Coordinates of C-alpha atoms in Angstrom, one line a residue:
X22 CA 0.0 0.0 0.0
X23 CA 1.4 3.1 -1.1
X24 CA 2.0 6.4 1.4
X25 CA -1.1 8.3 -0.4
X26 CA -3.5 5.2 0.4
X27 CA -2.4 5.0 3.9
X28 CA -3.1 8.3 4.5
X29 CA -6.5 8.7 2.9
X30 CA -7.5 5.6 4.9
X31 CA -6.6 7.2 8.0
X32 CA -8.1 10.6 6.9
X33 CA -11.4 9.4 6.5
X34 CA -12.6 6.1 8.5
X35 CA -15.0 3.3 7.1
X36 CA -18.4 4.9 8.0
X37 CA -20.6 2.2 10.5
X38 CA -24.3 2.8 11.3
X39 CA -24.4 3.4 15.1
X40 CA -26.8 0.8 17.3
X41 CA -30.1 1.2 17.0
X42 CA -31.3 2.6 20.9
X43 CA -34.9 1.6 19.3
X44 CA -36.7 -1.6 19.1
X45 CA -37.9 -1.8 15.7
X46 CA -40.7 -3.7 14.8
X47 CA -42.0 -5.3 11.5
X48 CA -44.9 -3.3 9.2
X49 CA -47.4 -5.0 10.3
X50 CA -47.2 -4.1 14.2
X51 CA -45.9 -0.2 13.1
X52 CA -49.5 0.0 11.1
X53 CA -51.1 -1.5 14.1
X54 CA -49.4 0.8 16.5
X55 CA -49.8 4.2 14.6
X56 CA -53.4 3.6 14.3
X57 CA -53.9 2.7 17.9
X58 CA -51.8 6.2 18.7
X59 CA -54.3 8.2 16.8
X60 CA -56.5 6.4 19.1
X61 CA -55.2 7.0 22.0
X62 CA -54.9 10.8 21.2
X63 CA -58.6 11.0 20.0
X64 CA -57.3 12.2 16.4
X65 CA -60.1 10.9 13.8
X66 CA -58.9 9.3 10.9
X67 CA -61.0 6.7 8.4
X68 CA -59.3 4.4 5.7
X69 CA -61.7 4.6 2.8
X70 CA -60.4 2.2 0.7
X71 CA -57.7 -0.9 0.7
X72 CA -57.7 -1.6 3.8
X73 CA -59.2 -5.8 3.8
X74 CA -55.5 -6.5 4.0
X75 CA -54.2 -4.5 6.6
X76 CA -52.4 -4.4 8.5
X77 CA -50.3 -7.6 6.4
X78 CA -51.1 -6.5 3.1
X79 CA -50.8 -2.9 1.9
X80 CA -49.7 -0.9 -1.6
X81 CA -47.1 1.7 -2.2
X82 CA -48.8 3.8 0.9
X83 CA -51.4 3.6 3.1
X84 CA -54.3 6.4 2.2
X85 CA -55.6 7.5 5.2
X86 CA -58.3 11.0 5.8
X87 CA -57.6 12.7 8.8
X88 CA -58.8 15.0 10.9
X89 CA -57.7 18.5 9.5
X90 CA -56.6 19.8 12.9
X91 CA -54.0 17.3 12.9
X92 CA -51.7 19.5 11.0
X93 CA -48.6 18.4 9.3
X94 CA -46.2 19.8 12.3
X95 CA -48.4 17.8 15.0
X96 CA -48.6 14.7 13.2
X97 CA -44.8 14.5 12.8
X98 CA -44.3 15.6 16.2
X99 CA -46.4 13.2 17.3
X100 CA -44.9 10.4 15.3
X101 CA -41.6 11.5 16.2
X102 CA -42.1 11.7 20.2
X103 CA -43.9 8.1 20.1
X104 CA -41.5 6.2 18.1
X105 CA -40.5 3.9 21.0
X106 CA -43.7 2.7 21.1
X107 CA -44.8 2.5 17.4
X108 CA -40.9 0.8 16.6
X109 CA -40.3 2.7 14.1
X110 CA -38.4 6.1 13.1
X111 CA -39.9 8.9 10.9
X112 CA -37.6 9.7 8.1
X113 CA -39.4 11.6 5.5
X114 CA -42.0 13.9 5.3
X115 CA -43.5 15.6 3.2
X116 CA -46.7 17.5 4.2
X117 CA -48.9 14.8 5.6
X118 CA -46.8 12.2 3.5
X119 CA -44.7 10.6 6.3
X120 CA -42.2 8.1 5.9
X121 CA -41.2 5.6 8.8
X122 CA -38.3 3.2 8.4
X123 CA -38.9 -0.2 10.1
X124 CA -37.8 -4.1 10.0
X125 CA -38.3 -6.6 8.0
X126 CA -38.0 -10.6 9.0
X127 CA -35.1 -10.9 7.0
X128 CA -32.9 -7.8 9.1
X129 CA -33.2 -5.4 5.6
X130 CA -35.0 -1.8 6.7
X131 CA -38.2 -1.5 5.1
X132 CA -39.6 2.2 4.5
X133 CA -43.3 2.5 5.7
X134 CA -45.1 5.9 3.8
X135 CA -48.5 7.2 5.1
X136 CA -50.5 9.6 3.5
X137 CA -52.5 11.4 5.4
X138 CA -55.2 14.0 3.5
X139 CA -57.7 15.9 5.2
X140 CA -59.9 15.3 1.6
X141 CA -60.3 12.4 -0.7
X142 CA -58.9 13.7 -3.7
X143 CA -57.8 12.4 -7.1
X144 CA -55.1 14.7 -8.5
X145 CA -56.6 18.1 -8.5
X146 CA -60.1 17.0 -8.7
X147 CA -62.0 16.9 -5.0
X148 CA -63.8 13.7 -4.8
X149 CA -64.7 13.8 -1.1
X150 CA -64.7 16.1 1.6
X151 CA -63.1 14.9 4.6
X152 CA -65.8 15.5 7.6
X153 CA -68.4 13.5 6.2
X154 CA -66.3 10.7 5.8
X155 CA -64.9 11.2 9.5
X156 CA -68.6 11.4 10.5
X157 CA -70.0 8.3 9.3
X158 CA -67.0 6.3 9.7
X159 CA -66.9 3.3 11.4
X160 CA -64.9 0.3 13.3
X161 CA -63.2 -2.2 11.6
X162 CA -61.1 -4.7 13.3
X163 CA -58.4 -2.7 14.7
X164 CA -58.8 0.3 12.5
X165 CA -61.7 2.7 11.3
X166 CA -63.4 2.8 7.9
X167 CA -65.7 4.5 5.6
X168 CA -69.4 3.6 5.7
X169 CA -71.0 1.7 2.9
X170 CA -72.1 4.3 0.8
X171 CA -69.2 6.7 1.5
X172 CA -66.5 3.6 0.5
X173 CA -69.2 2.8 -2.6
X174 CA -69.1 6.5 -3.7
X175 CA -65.6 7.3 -3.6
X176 CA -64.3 3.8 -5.1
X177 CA -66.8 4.2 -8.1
X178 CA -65.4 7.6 -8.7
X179 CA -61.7 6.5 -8.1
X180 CA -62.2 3.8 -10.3
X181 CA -64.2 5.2 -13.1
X182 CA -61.3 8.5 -12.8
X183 CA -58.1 6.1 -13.0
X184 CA -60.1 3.9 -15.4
X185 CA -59.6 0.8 -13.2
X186 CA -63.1 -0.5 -13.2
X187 CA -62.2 -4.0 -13.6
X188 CA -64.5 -6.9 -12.5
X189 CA -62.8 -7.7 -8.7
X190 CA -64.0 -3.3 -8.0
X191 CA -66.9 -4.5 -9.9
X192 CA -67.7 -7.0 -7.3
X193 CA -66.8 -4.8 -4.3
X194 CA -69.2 -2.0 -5.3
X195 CA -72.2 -4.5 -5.4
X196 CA -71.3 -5.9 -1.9
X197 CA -71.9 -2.2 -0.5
X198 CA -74.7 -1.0 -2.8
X199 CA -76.9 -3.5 -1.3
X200 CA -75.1 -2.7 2.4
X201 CA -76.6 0.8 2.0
X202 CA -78.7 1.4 -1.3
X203 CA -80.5 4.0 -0.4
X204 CA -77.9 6.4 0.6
X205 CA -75.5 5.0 -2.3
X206 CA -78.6 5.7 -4.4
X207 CA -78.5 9.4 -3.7
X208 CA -74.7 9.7 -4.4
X209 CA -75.7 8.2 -7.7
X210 CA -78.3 11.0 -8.2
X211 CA -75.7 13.6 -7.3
X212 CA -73.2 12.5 -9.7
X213 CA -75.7 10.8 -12.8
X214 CA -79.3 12.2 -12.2
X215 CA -80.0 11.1 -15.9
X216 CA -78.6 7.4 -15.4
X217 CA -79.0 6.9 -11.5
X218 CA -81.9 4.8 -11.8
X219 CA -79.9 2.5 -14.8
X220 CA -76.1 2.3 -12.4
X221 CA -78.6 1.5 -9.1
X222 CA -79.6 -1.2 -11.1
X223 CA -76.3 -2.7 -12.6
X224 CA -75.1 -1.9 -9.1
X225 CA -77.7 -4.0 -7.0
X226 CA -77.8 -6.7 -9.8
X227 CA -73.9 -6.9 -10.0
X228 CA -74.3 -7.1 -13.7
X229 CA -71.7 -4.2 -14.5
X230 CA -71.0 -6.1 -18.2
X231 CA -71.9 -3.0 -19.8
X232 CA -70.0 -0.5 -17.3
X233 CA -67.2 -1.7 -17.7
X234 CA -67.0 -2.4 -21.7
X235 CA -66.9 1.7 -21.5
X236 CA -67.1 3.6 -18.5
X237 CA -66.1 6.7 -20.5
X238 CA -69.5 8.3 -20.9
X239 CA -69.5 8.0 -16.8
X240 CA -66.1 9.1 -16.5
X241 CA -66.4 12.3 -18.9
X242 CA -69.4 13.0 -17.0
X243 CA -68.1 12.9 -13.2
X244 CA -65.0 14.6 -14.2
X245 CA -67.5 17.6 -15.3
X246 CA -69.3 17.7 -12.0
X247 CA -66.5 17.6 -10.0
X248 CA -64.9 20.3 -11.4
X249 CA -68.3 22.5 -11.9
X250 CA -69.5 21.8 -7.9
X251 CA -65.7 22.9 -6.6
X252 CA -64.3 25.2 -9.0
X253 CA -62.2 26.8 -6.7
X254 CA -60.9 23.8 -5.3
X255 CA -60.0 22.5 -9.2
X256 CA -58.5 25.6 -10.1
X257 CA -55.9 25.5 -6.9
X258 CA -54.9 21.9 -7.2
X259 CA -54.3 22.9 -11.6
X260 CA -52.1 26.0 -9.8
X261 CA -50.4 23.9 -7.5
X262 CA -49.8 20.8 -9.7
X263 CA -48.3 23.3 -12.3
X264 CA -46.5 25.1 -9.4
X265 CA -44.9 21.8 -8.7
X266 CA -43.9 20.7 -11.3
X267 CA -41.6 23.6 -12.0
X268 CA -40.0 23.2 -8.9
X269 CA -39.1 20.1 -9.5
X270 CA -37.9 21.0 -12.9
X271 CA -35.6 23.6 -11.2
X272 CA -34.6 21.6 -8.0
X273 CA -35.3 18.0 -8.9
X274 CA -35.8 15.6 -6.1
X275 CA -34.6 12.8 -7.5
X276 CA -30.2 11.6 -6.6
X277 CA -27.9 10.5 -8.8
X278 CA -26.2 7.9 -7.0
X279 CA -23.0 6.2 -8.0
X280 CA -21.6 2.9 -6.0
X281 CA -18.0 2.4 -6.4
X282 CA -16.0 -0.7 -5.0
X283 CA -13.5 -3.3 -6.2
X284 CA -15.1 -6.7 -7.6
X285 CA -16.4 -8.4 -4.6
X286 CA -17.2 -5.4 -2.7
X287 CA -21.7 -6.0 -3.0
X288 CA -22.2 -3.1 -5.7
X289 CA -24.8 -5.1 -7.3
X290 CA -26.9 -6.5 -4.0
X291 CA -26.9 -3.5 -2.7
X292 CA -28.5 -1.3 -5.6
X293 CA -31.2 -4.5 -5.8
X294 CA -31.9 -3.7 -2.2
X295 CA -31.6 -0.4 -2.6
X296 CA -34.0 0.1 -5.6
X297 CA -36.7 -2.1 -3.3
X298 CA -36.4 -0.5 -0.3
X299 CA -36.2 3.2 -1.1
X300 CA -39.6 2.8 -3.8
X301 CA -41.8 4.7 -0.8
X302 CA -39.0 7.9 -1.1
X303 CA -38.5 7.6 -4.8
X304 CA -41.7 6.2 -7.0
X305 CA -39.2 5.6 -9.9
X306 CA -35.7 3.8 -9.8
X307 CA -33.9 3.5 -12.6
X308 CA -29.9 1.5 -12.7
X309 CA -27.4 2.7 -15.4
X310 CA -24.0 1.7 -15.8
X311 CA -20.7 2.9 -17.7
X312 CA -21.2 5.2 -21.2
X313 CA -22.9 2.7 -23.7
X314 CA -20.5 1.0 -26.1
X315 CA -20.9 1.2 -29.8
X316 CA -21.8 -2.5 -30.0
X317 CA -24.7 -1.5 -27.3
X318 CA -25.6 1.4 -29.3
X319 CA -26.3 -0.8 -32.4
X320 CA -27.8 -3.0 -30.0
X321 CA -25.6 -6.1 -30.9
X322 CA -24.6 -8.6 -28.4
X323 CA -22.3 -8.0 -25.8
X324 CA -18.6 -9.6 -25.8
X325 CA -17.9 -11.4 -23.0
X326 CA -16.1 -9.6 -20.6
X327 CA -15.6 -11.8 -17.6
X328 CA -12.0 -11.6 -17.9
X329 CA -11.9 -8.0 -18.6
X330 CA -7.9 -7.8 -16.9
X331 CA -6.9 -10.0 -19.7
X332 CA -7.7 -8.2 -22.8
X333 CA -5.4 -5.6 -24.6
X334 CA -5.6 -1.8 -24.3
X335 CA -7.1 -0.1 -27.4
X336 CA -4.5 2.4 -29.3
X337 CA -3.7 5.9 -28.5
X338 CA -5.9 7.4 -31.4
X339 CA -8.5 4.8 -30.8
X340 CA -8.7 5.4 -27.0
X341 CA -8.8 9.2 -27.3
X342 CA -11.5 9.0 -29.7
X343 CA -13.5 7.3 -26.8
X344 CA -12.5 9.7 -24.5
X345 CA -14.2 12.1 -26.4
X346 CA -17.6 9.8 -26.7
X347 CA -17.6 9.9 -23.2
X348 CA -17.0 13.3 -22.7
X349 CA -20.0 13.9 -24.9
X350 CA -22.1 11.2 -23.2
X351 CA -21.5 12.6 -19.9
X352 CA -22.0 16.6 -20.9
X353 CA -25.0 15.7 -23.4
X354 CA -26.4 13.0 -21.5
X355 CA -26.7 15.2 -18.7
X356 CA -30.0 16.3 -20.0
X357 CA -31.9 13.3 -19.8
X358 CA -30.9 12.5 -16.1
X359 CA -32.0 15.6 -15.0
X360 CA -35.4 15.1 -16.3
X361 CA -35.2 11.9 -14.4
X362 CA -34.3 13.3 -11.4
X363 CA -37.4 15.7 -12.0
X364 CA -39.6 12.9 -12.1
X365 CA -37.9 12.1 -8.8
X366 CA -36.4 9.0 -9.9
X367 CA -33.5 7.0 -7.5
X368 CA -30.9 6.8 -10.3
X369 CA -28.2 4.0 -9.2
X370 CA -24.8 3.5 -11.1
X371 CA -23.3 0.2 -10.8
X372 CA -20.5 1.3 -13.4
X373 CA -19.7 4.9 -13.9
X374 CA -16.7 7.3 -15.4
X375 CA -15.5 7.5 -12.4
X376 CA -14.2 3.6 -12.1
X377 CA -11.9 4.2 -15.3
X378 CA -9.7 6.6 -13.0
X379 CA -9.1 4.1 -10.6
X380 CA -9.5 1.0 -13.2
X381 CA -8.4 1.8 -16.7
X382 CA -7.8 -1.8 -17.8
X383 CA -10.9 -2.6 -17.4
X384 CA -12.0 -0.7 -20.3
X385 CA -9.0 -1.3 -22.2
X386 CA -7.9 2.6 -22.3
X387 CA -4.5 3.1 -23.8
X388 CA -4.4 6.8 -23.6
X389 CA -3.0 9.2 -21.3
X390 CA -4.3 9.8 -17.4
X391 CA -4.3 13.1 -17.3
X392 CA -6.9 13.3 -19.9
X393 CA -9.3 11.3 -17.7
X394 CA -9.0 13.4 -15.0
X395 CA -9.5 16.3 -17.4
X396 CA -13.1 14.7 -18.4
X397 CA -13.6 14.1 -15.0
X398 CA -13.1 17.6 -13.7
X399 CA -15.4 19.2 -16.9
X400 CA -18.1 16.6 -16.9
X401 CA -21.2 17.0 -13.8
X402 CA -21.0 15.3 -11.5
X403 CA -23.5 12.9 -9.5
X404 CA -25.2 13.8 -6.2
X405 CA -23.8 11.0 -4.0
X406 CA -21.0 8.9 -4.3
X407 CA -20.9 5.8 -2.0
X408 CA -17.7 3.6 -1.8
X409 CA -17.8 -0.1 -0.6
X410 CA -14.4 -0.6 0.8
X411 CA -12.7 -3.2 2.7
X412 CA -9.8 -5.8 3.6
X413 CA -8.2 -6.5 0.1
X414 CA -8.4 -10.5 1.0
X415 CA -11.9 -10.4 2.1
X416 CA -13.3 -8.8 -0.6
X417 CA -11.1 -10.8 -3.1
X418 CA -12.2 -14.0 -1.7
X419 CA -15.5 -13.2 -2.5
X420 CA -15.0 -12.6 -6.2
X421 CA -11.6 -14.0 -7.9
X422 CA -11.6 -12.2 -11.0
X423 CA -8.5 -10.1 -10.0
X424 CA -5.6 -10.8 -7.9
X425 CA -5.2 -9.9 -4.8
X426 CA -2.5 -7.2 -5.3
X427 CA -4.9 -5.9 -7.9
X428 CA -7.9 -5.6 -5.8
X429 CA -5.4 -4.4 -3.0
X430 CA -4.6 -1.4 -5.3
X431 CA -7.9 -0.3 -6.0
X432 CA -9.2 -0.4 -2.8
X433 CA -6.4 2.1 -2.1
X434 CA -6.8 4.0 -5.2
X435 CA -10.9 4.2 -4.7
X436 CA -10.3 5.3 -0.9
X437 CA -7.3 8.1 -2.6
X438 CA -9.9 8.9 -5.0
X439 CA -13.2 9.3 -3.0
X440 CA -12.0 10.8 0.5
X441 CA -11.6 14.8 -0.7
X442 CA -15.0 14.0 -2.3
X443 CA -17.5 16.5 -0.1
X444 CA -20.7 14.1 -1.7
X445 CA -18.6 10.6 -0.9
X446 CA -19.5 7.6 2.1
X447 CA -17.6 5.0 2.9
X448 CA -19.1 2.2 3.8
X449 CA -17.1 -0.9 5.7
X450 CA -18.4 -3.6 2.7
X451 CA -17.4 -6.2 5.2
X452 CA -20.0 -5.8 7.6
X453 CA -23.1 -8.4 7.4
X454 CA -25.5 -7.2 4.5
X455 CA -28.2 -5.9 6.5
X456 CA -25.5 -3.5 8.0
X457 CA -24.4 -2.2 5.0
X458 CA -28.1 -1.8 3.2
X459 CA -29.0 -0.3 6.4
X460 CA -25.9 2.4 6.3
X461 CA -26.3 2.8 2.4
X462 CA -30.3 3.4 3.0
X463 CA -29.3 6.2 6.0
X464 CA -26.9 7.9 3.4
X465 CA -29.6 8.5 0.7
X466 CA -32.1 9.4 2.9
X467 CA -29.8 12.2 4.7
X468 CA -28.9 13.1 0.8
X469 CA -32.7 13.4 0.1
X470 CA -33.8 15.5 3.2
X471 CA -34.9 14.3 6.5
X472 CA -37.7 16.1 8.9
X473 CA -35.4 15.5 11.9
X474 CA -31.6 14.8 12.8

């Protein structure tokens, strides 16, 4: 190891997640135990929809009105000062959108997003408002739920608005039309006065055949009401989306994040884990690797390149000329991961311009150094770098490809490289998995924003 590696290790330490002081429990008892705390502090919520499989079973995030007293400070607050007893840490919010990170049975953190909404709304158009749901809720196993003719209501106009009518909704609607047919009866009127008496019928009868072959008509016809009967409310949420979505254009919330590590260091497992548990944070994930080669471009097959040490550098004219293509890929291309990170996408490198500073044989460059650092130092660069390091012999043993002198270089070179980094981790790659997904998960998350330290 070479005077510059030893003192870059020394500089900057392998970063380790510090024990957890709280006892974390799985999803199902976090659900379980936020629910019972709104409870306990006589906060009124009412889960409308999706909620048969709760607390085992549950989407993306759990939809949830609220009381509109419970105001996005209190409700974090709250969350925040009861952790201990939910078993689980907030660590994202966003409005009433609060992320909680909790366990899973196999030791890998799994992120828990509520949204609380003090309407039921789909995009800007104001389906429900919330006190009459609150009002007529009611008690559901261990959590409360929308009446029959609130939950029929709201899921035919969800359903008919996403154009997910299929025939399992289908069969749901029936179920609470004849729980409650003559209020669900009047919601019909409200909506369809001219085809109440015809969707009453289809509803009670279950026969929904002709529903949904085209729910258009319906569809055309509720968005119209809903935007005539709250016009102001429409006109805000077309204001805000818009409002938004500039923001995001400007100050995307989406990371560029790049894992760097010698073969054997986990760069693969952990973007799998990563891209799986960080889908509440970041709806869209999306893994890229090392500037596309020609042959990927003309979308032949790849060479093998399991052996990539033993192959021959290209020639000087022939690897400056790629030095340029990447130069371009990385300037030009810069374009399209910005509108990814505006569509706050988790984009995860497994390969990136980076590596060929530290590994040039890899790519089978032949030209000078200095020109790669020159491409390096012109080109943008990513929001987060993490660096899986370790023992040269541990992480060798794991993946033989190189030699051990080989791997012990670039683990010094990476550590050289990535220490005067101001976006860089280091993560100790030879801690158990669930350590280092953990510590990688932590790092993102403090990149993306947290409510509290």
């Amino acid at each position: 190891m070479n005077m510059l590696s030893r003192t870059a290790f020394r500089a900057r330490p392998l970063q380790r997640a510090a024990p957890d002081a709280l006892r974390v429990k799985l999803p199902a008892e976090v659900i379980t135990s936020v629910f019972s705390l709104l409870d306990r502090k006589q906060i009124s919520y009412c889960l409308v929809h999706g909620y048969d499989g709760l607390p085992h079973t549950y989407g993306s995030d759990i939809d949830c009105v609220i009381d509109a007293a419970a105001t996005p400070e209190s409700l974090l607050k709250l969350l925040v000062e009861n952790q201990d007893e939910i078993g689980a840490q907030p660590v994202r919010a966003k409005g009433r959108h609060i992320t909680l990170q909790c366990a899973s049975g196999d030791g890998l953190p799994v992120l828990l997003a509520f949204d609380f909404t003090t309407d039921y709304t789909f995009g800007n158009l104001l389906i429900s408002e919330g006190r009459p749901i609150l009002e007529r809720r009611r008690r559901h196993g261990d959590f409360w739920t929308a009446s029959a003719a609130v939950e029929f209501t709201c899921l035919l106009k969800r359903s008919l608005l996403k154009l997910k009518l299929d025939l399992k909704v289908a069969q749901r609607l029936t179920a609470l039309f004849v729980e409650a047919p003559t209020e669900s009866r009047a919601h019909l009127t409200a909506v369809w006065p001219q085809q109440a008496q015809e969707l009453a019928d289809v509803a009670a009868s279950g026969d929904w055949g002709r529903i949904l072959a085209d729910p258009a008509a319906l569809r055309s016809a509720l968005k119209r009401h809903l935007i005539t009967s709250k016009p102001g409310h429409f006109a805000a949420g077309v204001l805000g989306t818009f409002s938004a979505r500039l923001s995001r254009l400007i100050h995307p919330p989406g990371l560029n994040v790049v894992l760097l590590g010698p073969d054997g260091a986990g760069k693969s497992s952990t973007i799998t884990a990563l891209e799986k548990v960080m889908a509440p944070i970041f709806p869209r994930t999306e893994v890229r690797g090392f500037a596309p080669s020609l042959r990927q471009v003309l979308k032949k097959p790849p060479r093998s390149t399991s052996t990539p040490h033993a192959l021959k550098p290209r020639s000087l004219p022939t690897s400056i000329i790629r030095a340029g293509y990447w130069t371009l890929y990385g300037t030009l291309g810069y374009g399209s991961l910005w509108l990814s990170r505006a569509r706050s996408t988790l984009v995860l490198n497994d390969r990136h311009f980076v590596d060929i500073l530290v590994d040039p044989v890899r790519y089978r460059y032949g030209g000078p150094r200095w020109l790669l650092k020159v491409i390096w130092q012109i080109t943008p660069k990513p929001d987060l770098v993490i660096l899986l390091s370790g023992p040269a012999d541990v992480l060798q043993a794991r993946k033989r490809e190189l030699t051990v002198e080989e791997t012990e270089r670039q683990c010094c070179d990476y550590l050289a490289l990535v220490t005067p980094m101001r976006n860089s981790h280091i993560i100790d790659a030879t801690q158990p998995f669930e350590q280092v997904v953990r510590t990688a998960v932590s790092v993102v998350l403090d990149k993306a924003g947290r409510p509290v330290a």
